[in-house]
JSON list of C-alpha atoms in Angstrom, two decimals:
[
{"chain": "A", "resi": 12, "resn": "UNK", "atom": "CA", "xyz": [123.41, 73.42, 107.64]},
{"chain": "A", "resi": 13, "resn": "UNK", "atom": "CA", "xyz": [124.59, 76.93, 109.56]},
{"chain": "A", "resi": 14, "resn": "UNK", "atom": "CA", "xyz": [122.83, 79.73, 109.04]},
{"chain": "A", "resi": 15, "resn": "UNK", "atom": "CA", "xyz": [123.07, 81.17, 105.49]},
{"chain": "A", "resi": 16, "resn": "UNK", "atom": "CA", "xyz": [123.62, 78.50, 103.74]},
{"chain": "A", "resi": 17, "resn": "UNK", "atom": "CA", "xyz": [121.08, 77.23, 101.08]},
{"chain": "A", "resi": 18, "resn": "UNK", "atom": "CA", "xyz": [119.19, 73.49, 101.05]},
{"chain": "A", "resi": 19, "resn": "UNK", "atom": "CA", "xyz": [117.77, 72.02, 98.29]},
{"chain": "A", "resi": 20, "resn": "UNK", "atom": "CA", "xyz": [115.85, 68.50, 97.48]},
{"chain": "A", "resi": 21, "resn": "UNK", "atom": "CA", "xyz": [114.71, 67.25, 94.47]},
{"chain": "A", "resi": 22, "resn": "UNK", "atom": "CA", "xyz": [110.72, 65.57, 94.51]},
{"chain": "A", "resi": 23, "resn": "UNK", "atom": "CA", "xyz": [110.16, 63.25, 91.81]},
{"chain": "A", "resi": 24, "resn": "UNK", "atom": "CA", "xyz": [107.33, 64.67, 89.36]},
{"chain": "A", "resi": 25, "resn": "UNK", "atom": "CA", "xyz": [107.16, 68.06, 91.14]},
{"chain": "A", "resi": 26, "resn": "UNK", "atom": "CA", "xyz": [108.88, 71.12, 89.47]},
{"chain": "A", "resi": 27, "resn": "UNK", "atom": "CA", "xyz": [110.84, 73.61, 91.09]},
{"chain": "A", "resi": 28, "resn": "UNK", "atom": "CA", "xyz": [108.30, 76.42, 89.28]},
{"chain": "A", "resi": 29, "resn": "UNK", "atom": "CA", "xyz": [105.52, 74.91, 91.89]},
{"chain": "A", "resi": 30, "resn": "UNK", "atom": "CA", "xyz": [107.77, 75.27, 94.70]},
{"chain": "A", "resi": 31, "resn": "UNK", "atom": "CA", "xyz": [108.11, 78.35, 96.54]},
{"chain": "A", "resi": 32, "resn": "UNK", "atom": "CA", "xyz": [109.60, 80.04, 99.85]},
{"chain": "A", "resi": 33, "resn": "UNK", "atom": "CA", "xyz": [107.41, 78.84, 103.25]},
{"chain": "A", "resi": 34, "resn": "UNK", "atom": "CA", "xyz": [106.01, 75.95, 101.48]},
{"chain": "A", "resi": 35, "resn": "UNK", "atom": "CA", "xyz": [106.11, 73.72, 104.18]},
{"chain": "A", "resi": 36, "resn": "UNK", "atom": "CA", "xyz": [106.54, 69.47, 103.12]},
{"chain": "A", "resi": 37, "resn": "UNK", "atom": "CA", "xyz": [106.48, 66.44, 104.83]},
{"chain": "A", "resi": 38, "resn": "UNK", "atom": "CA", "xyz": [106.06, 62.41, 104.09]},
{"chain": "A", "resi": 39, "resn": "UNK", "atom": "CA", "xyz": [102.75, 61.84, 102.84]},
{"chain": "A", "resi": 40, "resn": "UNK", "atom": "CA", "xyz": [102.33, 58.17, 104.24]},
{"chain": "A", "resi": 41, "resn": "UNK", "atom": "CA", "xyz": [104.11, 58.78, 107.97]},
{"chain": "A", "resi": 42, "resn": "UNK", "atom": "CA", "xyz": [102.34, 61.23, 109.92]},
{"chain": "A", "resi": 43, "resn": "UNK", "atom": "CA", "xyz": [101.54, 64.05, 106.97]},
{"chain": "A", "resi": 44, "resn": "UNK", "atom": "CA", "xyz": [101.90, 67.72, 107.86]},
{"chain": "A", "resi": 45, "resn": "UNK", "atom": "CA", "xyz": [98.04, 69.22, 108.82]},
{"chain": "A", "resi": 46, "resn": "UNK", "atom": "CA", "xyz": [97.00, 72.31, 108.53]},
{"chain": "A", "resi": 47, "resn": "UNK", "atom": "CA", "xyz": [97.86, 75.24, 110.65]},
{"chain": "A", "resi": 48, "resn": "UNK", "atom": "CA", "xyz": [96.62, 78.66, 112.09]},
{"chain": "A", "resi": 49, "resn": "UNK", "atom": "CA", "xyz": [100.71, 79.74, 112.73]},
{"chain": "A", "resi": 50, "resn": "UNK", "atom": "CA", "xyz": [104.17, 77.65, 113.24]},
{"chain": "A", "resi": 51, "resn": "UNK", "atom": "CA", "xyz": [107.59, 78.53, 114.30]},
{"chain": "A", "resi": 52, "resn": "UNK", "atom": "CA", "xyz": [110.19, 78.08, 112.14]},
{"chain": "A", "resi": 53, "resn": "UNK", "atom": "CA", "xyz": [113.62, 76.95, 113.73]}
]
């Protein structure tokens, strides 16, 4: 992707309602994402 265009993924038995911008996600079963104080997005 360049910048401006738009991604999108589909998560089995998650609606796109409970999704929103900054949510972060990761693979629940290989090294999950943890909690944070701040992150850089790239």
């Amino acid at each position: 992707a360049v910048p401006g265009d738009n991604v999108g993924f589909n998560i089995k038995n998650v609606s796109v309602k409970e999704i929103r911008r900054g949510n972060v996600c990761g693979d629940s079963k290989n090294d999950p994402p943890k909690g944070a104080k701040n992150f850089l997005a790239q």
